[in-house]
C-alpha atoms as one frame of an Amber mdcrd trajectory, in Angstrom:
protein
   7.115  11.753 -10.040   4.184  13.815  -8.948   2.910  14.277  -4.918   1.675
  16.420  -2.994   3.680  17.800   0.293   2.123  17.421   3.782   2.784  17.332
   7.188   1.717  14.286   9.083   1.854  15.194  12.782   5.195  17.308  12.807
   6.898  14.873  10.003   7.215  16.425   6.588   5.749  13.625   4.269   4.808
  13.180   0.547   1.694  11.144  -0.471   2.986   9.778  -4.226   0.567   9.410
  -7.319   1.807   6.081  -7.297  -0.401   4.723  -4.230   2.767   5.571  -1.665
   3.947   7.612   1.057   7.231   8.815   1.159   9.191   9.828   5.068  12.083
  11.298   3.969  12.877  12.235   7.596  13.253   8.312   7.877  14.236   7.780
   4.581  11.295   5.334   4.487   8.736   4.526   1.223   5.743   3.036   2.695
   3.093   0.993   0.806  -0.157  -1.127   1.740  -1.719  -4.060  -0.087   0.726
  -5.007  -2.568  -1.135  -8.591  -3.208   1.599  -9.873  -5.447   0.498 -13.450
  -6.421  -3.639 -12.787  -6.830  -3.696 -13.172  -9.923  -1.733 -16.971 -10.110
  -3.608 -17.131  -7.090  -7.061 -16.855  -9.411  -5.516 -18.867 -12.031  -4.807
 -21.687  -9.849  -8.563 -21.586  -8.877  -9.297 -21.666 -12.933 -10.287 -18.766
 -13.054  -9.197 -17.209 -16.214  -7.108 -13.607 -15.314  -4.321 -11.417 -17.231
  -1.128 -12.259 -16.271   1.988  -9.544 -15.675   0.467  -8.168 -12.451   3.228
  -8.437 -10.388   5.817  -7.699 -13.390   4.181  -4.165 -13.630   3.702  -3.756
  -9.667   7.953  -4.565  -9.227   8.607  -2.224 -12.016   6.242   0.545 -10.016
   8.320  -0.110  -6.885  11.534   0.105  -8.715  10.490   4.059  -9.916   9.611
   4.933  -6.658  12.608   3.781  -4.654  14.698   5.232  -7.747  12.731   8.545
  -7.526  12.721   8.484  -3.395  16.212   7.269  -2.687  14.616   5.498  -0.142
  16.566   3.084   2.471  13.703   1.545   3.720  10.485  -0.266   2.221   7.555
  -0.597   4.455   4.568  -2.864   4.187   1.921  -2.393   5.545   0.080  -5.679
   5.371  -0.909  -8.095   2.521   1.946  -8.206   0.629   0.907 -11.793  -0.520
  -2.430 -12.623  -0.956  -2.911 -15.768  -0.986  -0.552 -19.208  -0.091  -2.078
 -20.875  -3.607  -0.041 -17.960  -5.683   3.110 -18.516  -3.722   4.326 -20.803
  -6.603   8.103 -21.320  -7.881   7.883 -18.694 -10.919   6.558 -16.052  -8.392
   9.563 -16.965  -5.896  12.038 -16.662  -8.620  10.394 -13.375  -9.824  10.784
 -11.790  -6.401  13.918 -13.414  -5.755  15.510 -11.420  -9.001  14.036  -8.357
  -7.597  15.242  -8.339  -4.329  19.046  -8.859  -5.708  18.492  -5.479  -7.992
  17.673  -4.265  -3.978  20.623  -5.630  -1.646  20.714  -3.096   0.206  17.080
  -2.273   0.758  15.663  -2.707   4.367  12.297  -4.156   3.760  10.144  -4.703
   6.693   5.850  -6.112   6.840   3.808  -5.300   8.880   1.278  -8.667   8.824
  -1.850  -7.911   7.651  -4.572 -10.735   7.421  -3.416 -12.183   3.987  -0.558
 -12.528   5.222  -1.434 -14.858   7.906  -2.843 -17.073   5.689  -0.092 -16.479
   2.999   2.563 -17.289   5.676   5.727 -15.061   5.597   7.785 -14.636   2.470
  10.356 -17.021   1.830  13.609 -16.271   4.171  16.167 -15.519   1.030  13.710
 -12.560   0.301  15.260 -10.528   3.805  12.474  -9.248   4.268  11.619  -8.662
   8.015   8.325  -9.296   9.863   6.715  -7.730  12.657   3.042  -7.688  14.203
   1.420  -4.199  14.714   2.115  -1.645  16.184   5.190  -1.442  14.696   6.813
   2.078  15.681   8.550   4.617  12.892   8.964   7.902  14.831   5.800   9.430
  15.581   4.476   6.852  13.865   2.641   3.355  14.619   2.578   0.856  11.812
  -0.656  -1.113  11.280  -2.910  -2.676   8.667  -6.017  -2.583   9.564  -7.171
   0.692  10.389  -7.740   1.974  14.415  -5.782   4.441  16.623  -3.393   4.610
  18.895  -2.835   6.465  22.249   1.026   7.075  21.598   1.151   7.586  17.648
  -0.546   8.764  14.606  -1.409   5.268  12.756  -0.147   4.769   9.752  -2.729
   1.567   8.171  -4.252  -0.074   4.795  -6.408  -2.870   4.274  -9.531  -1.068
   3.378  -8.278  -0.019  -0.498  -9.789   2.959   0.327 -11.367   4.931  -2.930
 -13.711   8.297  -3.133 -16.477   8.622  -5.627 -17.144  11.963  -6.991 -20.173
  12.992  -9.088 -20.762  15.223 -11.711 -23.701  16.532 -13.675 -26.164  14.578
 -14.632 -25.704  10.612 -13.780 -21.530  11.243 -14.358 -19.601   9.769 -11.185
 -16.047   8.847 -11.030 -14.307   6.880  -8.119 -10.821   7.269  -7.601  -8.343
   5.739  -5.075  -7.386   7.384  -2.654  -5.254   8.390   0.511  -7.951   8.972
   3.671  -7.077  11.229   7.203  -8.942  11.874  10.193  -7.480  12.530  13.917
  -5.129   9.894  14.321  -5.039   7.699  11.444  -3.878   8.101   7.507  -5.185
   5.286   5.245  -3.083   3.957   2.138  -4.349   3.101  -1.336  -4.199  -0.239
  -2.105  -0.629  -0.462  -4.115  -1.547  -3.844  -5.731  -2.474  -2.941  -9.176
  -4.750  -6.217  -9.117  -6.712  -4.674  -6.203 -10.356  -4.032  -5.042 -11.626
  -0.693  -3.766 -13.817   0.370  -0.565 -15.769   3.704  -1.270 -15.312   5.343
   2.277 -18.260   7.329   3.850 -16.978  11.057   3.299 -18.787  11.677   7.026
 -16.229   9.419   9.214 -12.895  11.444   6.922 -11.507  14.799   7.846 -10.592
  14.645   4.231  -9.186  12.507   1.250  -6.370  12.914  -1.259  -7.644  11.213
  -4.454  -5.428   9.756  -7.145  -6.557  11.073 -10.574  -4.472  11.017 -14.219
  -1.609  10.725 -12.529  -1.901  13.572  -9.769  -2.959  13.958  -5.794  -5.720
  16.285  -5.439  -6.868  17.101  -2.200 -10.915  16.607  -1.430 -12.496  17.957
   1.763
């Protein structure tokens, strides 16, 4: 699975093609806006989307922990959007998932979805905290600010980077964002948004292109 080594602070770290971070010092995969449930969430709206959403975003988690090893999952906010797409077949869905996962710590961080998703259902185990939440050096948000103890670690933003080309060509990717203080997470959700950041406020961006982390800046 491809990534690109870095060093966040003094911990080793590897930002995943996949929209991820991986800490193996903590043994931790760490994700931002998941969203699983927009698209019943539209549907219960009527409005008419694609379903399999969240069939394809489980089977993207299940690679990474498999290719990670990791003993921890970390959320970084919006892991539900919306209380509308919390329906039975989506319980049941997750429910299945999390039993292919016993042993899997899994841990939110709330993000403002999530507050008006309400918490996952209990049999899910999944544990949830308010920010800061501290890993290490680390201090767990989702939405993006700094801290005076810790290098933030936040999403919300589904930060993205267009680059241009000759002529009119212009291509905008997702990707991960860093300045003093703070490293920004992709959207996971593959039903997602994305924010084109202002390249001025970034020390520099790792973009997400055919499958590959290229560094930008």
């Amino acid at each position: 699975m491809n990534g690109m080594d870095v060093t966040i602070g003094t911990t080793p770290a590897v930002l995943l093609a996949d929209r991820a971070l991986w800490l193996p010092t903590h043994g931790a995969l760490v994700v931002a806006d998941v969203h699983l449930g927009k698209s019943a969430t539209f549907r219960a709206h009527h409005i008419p989307v694609p379903g399999g959403t969240t069939a394809s975003d489980l089977a993207r988690l299940d690679a990474l922990l498999a290719h990670t090893g990791a003993a921890s999952l970390v959320v970084l906010g919006d892991l539900l959007h919306a209380r509308a797409g919390v329906n039975a077949a989506l319980v049941a869905q997750l429910e299945a998932w999390r039993a292919t996962h016993a042993a899997l710590k899994i841990v939110l961080v709330r993000g403002n979805h999530d507050a008006h998703a309400g918490d996952p259902p209990a049999s899910l185990r999944i544990g949830c905290v308010d920010a800061p939440a501290p890993l290490g050096e680390f201090r767990l948000h989702h939405h993006p600010c700094t801290a005076p103890d810790g290098i933030v670690l936040a999403g919300h933003l589904h930060p993205a980077v267009a680059l241009r080309g000759r002529g009119r060509q212009k291509v905008t990717l997702p990707c991960f964002a860093v300045r003093e203080g703070l490293v920004l997470l992709p959207a996971f959700g593959g039903f997602t948004g994305a924010a084109v950041l202002d390249a001025a406020e970034w020390a520099a961006f790792y973009a997400i292109a055919e499958g590959e982390v290229v560094a930008i800046g």
